[in-house]
Coordinates of C-alpha atoms in Angstrom, one line a residue:
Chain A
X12 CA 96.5 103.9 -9.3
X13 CA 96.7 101.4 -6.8
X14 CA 95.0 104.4 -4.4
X15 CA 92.1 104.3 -6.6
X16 CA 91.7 100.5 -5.9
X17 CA 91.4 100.6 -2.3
X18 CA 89.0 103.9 -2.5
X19 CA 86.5 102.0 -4.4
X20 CA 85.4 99.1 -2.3
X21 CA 87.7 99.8 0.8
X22 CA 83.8 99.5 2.1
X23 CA 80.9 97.7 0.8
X24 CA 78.6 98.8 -2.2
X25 CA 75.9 99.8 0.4
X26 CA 78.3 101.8 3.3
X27 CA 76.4 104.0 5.3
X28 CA 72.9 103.2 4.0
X29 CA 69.6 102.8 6.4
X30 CA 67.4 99.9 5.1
X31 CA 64.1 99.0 5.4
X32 CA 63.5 94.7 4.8
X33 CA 60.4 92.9 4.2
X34 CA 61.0 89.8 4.7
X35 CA 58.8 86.9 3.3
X36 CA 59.1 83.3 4.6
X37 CA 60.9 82.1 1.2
X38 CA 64.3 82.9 2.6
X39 CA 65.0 85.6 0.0
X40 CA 64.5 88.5 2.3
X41 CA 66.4 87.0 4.9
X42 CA 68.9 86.5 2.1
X43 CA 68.8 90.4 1.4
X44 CA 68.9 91.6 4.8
X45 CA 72.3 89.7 5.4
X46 CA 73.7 90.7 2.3
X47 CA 73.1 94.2 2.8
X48 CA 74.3 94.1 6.0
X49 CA 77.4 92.4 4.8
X50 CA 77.8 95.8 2.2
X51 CA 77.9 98.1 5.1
X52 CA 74.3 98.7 5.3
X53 CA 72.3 99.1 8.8
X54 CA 69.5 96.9 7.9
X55 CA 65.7 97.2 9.9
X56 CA 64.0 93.5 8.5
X57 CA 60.3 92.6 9.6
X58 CA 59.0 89.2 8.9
X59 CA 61.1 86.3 8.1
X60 CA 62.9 83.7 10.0
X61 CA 65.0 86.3 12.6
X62 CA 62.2 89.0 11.8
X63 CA 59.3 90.1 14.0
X64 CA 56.2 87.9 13.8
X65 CA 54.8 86.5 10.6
X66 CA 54.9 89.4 8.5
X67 CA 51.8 89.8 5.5
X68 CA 49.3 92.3 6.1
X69 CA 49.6 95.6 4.4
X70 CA 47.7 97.1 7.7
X71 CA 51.5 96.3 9.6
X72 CA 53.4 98.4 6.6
X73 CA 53.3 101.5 8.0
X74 CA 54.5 100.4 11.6
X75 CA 57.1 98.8 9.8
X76 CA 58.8 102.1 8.6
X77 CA 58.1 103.5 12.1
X78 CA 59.7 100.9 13.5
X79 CA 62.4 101.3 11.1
X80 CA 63.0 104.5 11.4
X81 CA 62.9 104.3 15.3
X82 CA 65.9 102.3 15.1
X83 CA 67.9 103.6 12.5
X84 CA 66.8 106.8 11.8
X85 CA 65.9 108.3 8.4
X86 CA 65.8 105.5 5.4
X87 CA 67.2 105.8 2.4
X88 CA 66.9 101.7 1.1
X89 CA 63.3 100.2 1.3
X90 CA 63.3 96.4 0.2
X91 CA 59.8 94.7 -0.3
X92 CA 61.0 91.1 -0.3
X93 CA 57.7 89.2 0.5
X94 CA 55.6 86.8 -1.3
X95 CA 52.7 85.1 -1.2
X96 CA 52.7 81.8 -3.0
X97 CA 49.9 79.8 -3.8
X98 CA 48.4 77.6 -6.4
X99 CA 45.1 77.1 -7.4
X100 CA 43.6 75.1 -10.3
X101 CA 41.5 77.8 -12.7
X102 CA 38.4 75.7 -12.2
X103 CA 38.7 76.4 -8.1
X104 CA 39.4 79.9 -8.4
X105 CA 38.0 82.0 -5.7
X106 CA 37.7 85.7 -5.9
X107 CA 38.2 85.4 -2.0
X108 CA 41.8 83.8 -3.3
X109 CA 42.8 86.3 -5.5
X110 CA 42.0 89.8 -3.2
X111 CA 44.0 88.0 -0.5
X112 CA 47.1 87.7 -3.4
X113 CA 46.0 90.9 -4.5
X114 CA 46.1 91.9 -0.6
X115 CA 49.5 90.6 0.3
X116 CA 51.7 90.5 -2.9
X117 CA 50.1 93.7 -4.6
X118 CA 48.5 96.2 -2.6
X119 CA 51.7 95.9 0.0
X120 CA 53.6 97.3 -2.9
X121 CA 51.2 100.3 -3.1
X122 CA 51.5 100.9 0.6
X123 CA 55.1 100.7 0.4
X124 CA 56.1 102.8 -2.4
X125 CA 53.7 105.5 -1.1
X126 CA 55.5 105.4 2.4
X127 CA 58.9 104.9 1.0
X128 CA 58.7 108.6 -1.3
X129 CA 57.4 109.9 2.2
X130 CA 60.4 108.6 4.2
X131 CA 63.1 108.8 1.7
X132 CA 64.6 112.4 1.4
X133 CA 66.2 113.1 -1.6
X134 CA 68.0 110.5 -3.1
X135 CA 67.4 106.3 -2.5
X136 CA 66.1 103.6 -3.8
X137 CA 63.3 101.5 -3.1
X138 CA 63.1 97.7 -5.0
X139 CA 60.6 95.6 -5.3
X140 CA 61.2 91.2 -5.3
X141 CA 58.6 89.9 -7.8
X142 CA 59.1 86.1 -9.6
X143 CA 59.0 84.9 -13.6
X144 CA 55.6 84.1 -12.9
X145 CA 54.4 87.2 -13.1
X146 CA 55.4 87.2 -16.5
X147 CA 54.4 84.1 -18.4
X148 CA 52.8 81.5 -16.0
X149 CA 51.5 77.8 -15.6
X150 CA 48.1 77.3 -15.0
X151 CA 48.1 76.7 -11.4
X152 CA 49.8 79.5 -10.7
X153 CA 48.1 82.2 -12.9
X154 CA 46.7 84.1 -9.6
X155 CA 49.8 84.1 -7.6
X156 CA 51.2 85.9 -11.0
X157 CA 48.3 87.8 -11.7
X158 CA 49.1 89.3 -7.6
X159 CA 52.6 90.1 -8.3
X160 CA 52.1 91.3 -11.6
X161 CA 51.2 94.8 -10.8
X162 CA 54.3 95.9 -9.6
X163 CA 55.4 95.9 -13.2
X164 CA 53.5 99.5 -13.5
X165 CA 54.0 100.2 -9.8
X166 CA 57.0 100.3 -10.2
X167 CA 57.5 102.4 -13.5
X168 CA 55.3 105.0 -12.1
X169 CA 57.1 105.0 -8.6
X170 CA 60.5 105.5 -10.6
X171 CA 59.2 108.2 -12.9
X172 CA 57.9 110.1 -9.6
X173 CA 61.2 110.0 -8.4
X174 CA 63.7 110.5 -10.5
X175 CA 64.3 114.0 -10.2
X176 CA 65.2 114.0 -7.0
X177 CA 67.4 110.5 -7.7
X178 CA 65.2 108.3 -6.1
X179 CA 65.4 105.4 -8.1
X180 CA 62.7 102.4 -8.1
X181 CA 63.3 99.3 -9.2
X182 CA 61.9 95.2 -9.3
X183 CA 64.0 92.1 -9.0
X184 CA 62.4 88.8 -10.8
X185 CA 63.5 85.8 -9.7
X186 CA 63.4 82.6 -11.1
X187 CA 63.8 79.1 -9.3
X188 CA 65.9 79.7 -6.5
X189 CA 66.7 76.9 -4.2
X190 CA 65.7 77.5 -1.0
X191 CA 63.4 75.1 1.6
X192 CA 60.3 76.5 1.1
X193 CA 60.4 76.7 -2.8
X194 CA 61.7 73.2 -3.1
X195 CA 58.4 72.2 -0.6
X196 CA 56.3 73.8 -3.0
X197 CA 57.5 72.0 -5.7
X198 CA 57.7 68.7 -3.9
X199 CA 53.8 69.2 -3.1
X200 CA 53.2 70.2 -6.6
X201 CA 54.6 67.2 -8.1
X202 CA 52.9 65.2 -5.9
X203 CA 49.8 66.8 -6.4
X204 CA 50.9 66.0 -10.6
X205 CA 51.4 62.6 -9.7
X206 CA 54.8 63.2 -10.6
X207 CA 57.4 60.6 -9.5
X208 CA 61.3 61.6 -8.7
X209 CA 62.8 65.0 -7.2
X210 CA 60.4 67.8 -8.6
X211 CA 62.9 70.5 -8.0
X212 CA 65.4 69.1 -10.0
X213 CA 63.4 68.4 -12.8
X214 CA 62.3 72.3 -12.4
X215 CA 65.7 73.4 -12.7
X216 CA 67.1 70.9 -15.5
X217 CA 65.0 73.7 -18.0
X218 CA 67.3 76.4 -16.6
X219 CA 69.7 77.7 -19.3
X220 CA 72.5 77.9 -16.7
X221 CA 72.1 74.9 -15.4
X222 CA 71.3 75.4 -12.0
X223 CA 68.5 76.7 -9.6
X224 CA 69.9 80.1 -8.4
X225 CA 70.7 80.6 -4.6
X226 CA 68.7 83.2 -2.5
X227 CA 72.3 85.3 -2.2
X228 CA 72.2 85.8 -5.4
X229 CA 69.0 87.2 -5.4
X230 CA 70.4 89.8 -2.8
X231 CA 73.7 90.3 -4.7
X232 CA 71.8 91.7 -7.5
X233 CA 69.1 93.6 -5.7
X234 CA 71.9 95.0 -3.8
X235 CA 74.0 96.6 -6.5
X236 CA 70.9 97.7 -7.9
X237 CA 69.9 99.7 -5.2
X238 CA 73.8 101.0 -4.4
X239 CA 74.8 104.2 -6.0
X240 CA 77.0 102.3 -8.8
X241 CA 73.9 101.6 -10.4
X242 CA 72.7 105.6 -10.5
X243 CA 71.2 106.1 -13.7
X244 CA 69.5 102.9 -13.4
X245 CA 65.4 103.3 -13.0
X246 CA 62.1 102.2 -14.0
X247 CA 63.6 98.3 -15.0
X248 CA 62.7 94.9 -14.3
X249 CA 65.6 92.7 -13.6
X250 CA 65.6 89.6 -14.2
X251 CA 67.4 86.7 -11.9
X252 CA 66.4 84.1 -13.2
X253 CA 70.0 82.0 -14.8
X254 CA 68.0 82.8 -18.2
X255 CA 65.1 81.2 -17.3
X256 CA 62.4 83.7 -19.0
X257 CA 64.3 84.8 -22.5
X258 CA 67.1 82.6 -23.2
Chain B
X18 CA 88.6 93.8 -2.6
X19 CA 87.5 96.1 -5.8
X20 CA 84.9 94.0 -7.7
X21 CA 87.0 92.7 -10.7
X22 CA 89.8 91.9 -8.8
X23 CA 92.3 89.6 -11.5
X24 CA 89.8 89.5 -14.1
X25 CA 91.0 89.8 -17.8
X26 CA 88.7 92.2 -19.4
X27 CA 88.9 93.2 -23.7
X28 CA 86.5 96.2 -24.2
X29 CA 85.9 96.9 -28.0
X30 CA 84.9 100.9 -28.5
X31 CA 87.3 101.7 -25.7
X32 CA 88.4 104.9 -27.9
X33 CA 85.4 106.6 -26.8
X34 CA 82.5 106.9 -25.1
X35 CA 80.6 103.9 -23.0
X36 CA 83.8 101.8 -24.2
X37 CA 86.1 104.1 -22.8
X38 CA 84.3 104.8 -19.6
X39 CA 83.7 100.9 -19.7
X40 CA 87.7 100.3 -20.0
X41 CA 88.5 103.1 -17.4
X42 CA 85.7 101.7 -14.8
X43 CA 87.1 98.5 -15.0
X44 CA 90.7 99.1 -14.7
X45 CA 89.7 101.0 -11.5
X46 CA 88.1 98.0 -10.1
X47 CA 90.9 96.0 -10.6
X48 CA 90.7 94.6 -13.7
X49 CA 93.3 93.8 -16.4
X50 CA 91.8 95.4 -19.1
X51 CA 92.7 95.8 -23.4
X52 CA 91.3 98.4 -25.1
X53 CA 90.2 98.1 -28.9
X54 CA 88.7 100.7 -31.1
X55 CA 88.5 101.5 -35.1
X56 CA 90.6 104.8 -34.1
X57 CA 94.0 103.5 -33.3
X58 CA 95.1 106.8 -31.7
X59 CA 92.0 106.7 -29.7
X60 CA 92.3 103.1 -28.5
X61 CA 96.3 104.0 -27.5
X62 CA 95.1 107.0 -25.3
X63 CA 92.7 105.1 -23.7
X64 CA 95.7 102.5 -23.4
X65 CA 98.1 105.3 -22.0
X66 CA 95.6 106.8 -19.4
X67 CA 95.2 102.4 -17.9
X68 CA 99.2 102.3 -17.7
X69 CA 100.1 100.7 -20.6
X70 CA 97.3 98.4 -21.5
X71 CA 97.4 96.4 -23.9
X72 CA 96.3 98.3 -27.2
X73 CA 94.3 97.2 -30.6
X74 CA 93.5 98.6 -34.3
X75 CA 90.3 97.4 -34.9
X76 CA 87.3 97.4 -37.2
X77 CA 85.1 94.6 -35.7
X78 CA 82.6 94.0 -38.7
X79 CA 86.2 92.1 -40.4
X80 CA 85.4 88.8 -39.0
X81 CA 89.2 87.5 -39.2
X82 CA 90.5 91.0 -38.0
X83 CA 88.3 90.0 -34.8
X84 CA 89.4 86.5 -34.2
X85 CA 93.4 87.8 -34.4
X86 CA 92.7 90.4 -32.4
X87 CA 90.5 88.6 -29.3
X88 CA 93.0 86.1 -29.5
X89 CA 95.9 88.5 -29.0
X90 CA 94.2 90.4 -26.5
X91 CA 94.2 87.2 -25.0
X92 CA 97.4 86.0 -25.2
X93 CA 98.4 89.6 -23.6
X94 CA 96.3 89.6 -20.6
X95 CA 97.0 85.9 -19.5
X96 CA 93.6 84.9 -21.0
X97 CA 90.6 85.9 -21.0
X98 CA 87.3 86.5 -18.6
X99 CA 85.4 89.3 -19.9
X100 CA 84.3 90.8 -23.4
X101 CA 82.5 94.0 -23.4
X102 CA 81.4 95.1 -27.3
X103 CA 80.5 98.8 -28.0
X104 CA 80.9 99.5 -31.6
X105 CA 79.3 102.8 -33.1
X106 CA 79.6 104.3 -36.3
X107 CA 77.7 106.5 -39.1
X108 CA 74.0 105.5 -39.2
X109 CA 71.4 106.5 -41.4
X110 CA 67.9 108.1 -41.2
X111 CA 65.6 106.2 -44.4
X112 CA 64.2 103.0 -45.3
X113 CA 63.1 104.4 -49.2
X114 CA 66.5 105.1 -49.8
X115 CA 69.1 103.8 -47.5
X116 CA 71.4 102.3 -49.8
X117 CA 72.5 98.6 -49.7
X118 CA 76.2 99.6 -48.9
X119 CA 75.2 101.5 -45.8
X120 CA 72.8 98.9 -44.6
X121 CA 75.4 96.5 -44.8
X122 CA 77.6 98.1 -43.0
X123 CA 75.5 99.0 -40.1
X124 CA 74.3 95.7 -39.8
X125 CA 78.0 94.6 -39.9
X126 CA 79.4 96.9 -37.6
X127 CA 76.2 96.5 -34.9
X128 CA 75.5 93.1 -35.0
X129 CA 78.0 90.7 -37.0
X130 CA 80.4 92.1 -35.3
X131 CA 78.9 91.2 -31.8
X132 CA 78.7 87.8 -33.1
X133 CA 82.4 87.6 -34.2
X134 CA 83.4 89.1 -31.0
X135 CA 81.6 86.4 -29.4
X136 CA 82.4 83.7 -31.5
X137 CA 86.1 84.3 -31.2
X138 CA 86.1 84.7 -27.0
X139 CA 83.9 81.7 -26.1
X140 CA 87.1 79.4 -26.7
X141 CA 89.0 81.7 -24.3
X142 CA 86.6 81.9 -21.7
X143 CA 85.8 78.4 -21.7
X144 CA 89.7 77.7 -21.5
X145 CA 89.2 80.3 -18.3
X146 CA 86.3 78.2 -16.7
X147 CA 83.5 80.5 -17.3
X148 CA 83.3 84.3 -18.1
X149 CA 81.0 87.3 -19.6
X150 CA 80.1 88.5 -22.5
X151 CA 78.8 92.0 -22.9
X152 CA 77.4 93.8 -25.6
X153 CA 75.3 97.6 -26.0
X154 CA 72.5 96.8 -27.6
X155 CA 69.1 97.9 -28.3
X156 CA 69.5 101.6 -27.2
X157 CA 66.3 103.2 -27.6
X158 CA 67.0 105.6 -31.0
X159 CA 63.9 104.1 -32.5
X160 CA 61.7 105.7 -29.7
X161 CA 62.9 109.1 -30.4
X162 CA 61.3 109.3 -33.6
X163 CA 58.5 111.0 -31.9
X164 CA 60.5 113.5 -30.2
X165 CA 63.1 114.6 -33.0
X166 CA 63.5 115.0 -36.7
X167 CA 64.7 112.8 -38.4
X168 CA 66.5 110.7 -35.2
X169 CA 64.8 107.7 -36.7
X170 CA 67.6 105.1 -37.3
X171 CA 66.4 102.4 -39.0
X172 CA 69.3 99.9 -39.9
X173 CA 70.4 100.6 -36.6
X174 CA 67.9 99.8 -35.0
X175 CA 67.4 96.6 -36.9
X176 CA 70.9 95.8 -36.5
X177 CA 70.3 96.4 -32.8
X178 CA 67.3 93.5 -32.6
X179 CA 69.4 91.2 -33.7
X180 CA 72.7 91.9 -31.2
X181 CA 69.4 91.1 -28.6
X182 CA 69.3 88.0 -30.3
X183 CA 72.7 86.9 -30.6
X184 CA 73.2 87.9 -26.6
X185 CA 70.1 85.3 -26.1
X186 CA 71.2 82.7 -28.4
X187 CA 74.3 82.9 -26.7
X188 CA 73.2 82.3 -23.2
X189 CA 71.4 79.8 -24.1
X190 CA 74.0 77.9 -25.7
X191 CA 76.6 78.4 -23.5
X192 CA 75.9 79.4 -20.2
X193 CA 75.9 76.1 -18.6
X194 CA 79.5 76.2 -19.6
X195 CA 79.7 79.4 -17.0
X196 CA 79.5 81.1 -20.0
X197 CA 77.0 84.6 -19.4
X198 CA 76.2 86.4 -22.4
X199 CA 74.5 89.4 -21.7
X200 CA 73.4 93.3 -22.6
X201 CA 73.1 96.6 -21.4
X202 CA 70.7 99.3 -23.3
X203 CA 71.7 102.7 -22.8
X204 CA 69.3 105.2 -23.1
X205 CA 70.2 108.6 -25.1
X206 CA 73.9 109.1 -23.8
X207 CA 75.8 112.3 -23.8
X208 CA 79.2 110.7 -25.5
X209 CA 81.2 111.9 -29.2
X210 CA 79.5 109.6 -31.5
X211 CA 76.3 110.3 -30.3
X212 CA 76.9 114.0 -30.2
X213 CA 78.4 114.0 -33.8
X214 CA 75.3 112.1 -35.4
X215 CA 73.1 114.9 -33.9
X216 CA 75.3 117.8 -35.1
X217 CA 76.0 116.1 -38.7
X218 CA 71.7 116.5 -38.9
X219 CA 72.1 119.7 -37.3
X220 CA 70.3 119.3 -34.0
X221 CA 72.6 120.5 -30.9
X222 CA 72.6 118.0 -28.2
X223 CA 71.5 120.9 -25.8
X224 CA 68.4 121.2 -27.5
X225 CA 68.1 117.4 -28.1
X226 CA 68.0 116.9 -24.4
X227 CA 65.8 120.1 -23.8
X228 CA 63.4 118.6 -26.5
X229 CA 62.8 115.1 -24.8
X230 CA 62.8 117.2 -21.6
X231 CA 60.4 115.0 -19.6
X232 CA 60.4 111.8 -21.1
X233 CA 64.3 111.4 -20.2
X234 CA 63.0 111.7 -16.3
X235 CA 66.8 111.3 -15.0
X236 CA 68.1 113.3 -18.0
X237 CA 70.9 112.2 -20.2
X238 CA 73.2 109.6 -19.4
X239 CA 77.0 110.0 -19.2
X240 CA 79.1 107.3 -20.3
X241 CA 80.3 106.5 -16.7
X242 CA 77.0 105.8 -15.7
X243 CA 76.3 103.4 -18.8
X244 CA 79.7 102.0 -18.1
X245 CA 78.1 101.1 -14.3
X246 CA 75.4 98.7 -16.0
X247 CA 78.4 96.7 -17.9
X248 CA 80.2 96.5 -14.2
X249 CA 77.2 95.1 -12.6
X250 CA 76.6 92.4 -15.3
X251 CA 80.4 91.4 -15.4
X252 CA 80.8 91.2 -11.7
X253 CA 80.1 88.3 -9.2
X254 CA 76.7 90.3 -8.3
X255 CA 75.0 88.7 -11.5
X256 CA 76.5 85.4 -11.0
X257 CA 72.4 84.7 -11.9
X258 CA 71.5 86.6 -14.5
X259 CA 72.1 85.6 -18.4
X260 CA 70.7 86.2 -21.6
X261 CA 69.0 89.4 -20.0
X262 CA 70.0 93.2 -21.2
X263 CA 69.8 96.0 -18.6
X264 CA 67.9 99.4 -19.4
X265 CA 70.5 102.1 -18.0
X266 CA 68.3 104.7 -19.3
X267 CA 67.6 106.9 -16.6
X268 CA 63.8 105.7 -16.6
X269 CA 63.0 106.8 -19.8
X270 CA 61.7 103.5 -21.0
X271 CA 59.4 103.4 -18.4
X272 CA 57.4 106.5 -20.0
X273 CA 58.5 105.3 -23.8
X274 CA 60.4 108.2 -23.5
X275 CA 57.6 110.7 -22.1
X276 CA 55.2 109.5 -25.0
X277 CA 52.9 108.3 -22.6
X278 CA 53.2 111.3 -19.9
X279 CA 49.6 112.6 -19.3

């Protein structure tokens, strides 16, 4: 029995994968790429801190694959871990706004779940990082949902696509996850409320566990999502979010 | 390091099915695990196959019968980290007619007993410093109706809602003690129970699964495959996710089960 033990994780859930990153500047796709690398997978990442250039336009997808594939040959992981956040009170909404969110959060997704059925053979999975606010909002932040929200159907119909020939699609939403640029955003949004004290913390006092997440554990789950212990799992939103949404 | 290296795992339903594929993939990753089931000879195979685990009688909608048996499932491992709950038993088809005794009974089996299973581990898993609970919930019977006559499972289905409930109320009470409560939803599964309901209404699971066709785009699931979701949720890789329940279903949610295929 004890044989059985070592087999199982004598390497990491994602051993001998090719991955794909897309790294936003929020630190979680920079979380993901690390993580997956620490699984066993050989990880390609574009954007973030370490990646190449600030990474947002859906014109640079495609080279991204290339570039991915140059270096580690054919994919079988594709991660789309950028975000766009913004706020914007409803009475200054511009429609200029919201097809730049629509531009960088959404239509990235379509150009990456197009490309990733194209470079994935066979079996793989592709996962999408999307927030909570996609799914119930405050009013400031109703376009910055409103951009990620499309990947709910994206990604149902990208899974449905593939599932016969196992290539399983799949979106990650987080909730408040404590990393630089998210506790800046909130700092500058509770100044903008005129709100005295440490923003963040008064964010994450609302969280049923009791904590802001961390952006590992954002990876950890998108990782054994996309691993092949999660096989017959397609088509879902997953939420990361310490209960944030339905508890 | 498997994932559930040391942890103390009691799966309820590990006589068959998701439970005893649950109970097996756990054990494999490392886990201590005690197996429970209504069918004592069941539960002892299961037992027998982990190496002598530790080995329960039973019938989780008997509230005290529970609380003994958590607590000397328990006592056996060392303590306790995780719970996984998969009872299953005789459902029925009607709303006219279902009679109050069966209703009962569903309801008690499905979702009481979820709550007595939690009820009786939170002192045990506090006592550990945190831990998961883990329940099969809201499979997606109710969405066959479309698909297959007369699969529609009412009381099941009801009692189903309310395990989703129980899993939230949970995690919201209790997870800032380290606490996670959470669920996985299988879609169809190919496992005894599920088979026998079919055949007792005389459909053949072949057919079943050649009748939904499309709108199961991954095709059945096996247990081992449910059992995967239930790993996931009790391992360190959702140290951030609570009061949620996980769709291993293949992606046949995502097309309400080929419903809206067009």
């Amino acid at each position: 029995m004890s044989e059985m033990i070592d087999m199982t994780l004598a390497a990491g859930l994602l051993e001998g994968s090719r991955c794909l990153v897309m790294a936003g500047a929020d630190g979680i796709g920079e979380a993901i790429a690390n993580r997956f690398r620490s699984e066993g997978a050989a990880v390609h990442q574009t954007g973030g801190a370490s990646g190449t250039g600030s990474f947002c336009r859906v014109e640079d997808v495609a080279a991204s694959f290339t570039a991915a594939r140059a270096a580690l040959g054919k994919l079988n992981l594709v991660v789309l871990a950028y975000s766009q956040w913004s706020t914007m009170s409803p009475e200054k909404w511009s429609t200029d706004r919201f097809q730049e969110l629509m531009a960088s959060n959404a239509a990235m997704a379509v150009e990456t779940g197009r490309l990733a059925l194209r470079e994935i053979e066979g079996s793989g999975a592709l996962c999408f990082i999307s927030t909570d606010w996609a799914l119930a909002t405050s009013p400031d932040l109703g376009l910055m949902g409103a951009s990620k929200a499309p990947l709910g159907p994206i990604t149902k119909s990208l899974a449905l696509h593939g599932a016969k020939r196992g290539l399983r699609v799949n979106a990650i939403f987080m909730g408040l996850i404590d990393s630089p640029q998210l506790r800046a955003f909130a700092a500058e949004r509770g100044a903008e409320a005129g709100i005295s004290g440490d923003a963040f913390e008064r964010l994450v006092a609302r969280v049923p566990i009791g904590r802001a997440g961390t952006p590992d554990e954002i990876a950890k789950a998108t990782a054994f999502i996309c691993s092949p212990r999660s096989r017959h799992v397609t088509g879902v939103s997953v939420l990361v979010d310490g209960g944030l949404l339905y508890a | 390091m498997a994932i559930l290296n040391g942890k103390r795992a009691l799966v309820i339903g590990a006589g068959s099915g998701i439970g005893q594929a649950t109970a097996r993939l756990f054990h494999n990753e490392g886990a201590r695990v005690a197996c429970a089931d209504l069918n004592r000879a069941a539960a002892q195979a299961t037992a027998a196959e982990l190496g002598a685990a530790p080995c329960f009688q039973l019938d989780i909608a008997d509230h005290q019968q529970v609380h003994r048996t958590v607590d000397s499932a328990a006592k056996a491992l060392g303590g306790l980290d995780l719970m996984v709950s998969t009872p299953f038993g005789p459902v029925s088809f009607v709303i006219e007619n279902l009679p109050p005794e069966q209703w009962q009974r569903e309801f008690n089996v499905l979702a009481s007993g979820t709550l007595y299973a939690f009820q009786a581990a939170i002192p045990w898993l506090r006592k550990a410093g945190g831990g998961v609970l883990l329940s099969a919930t809201a499979s997606l019977f109710g969405d066959y109706g479309a698909h297959t006559h007369p699969a529609i499972f009412p009381a099941y289905s009801a009692a189903k809602a309310a395990q989703e409930m129980i899993i939230k109320a949970t995690a919201m009470l209790h997870s800032r003690e380290g606490i996670r409560s959470c669920g996985v939803q299988p879609g169809f599964t190919r496992t005894e129970g599920a088979v026998r309901t079919l055949e007792e209404n005389g459909i053949q699971v072949d057919q079943f699964e050649a009748r939904i066709g499309e709108g199961m785009p991954m095709g059945m699931a096996m247990p081992e495959a449910v059992a995967e979701g239930f790993l996931f949720l009790a391992s360190d890789y959702a140290s951030y996710i609570t009061g949620y329940t996980l769709l291993v279903d293949g992606g046949s949610y995502a097309g309400r089960f080929g419903r809206m295929l067009y």
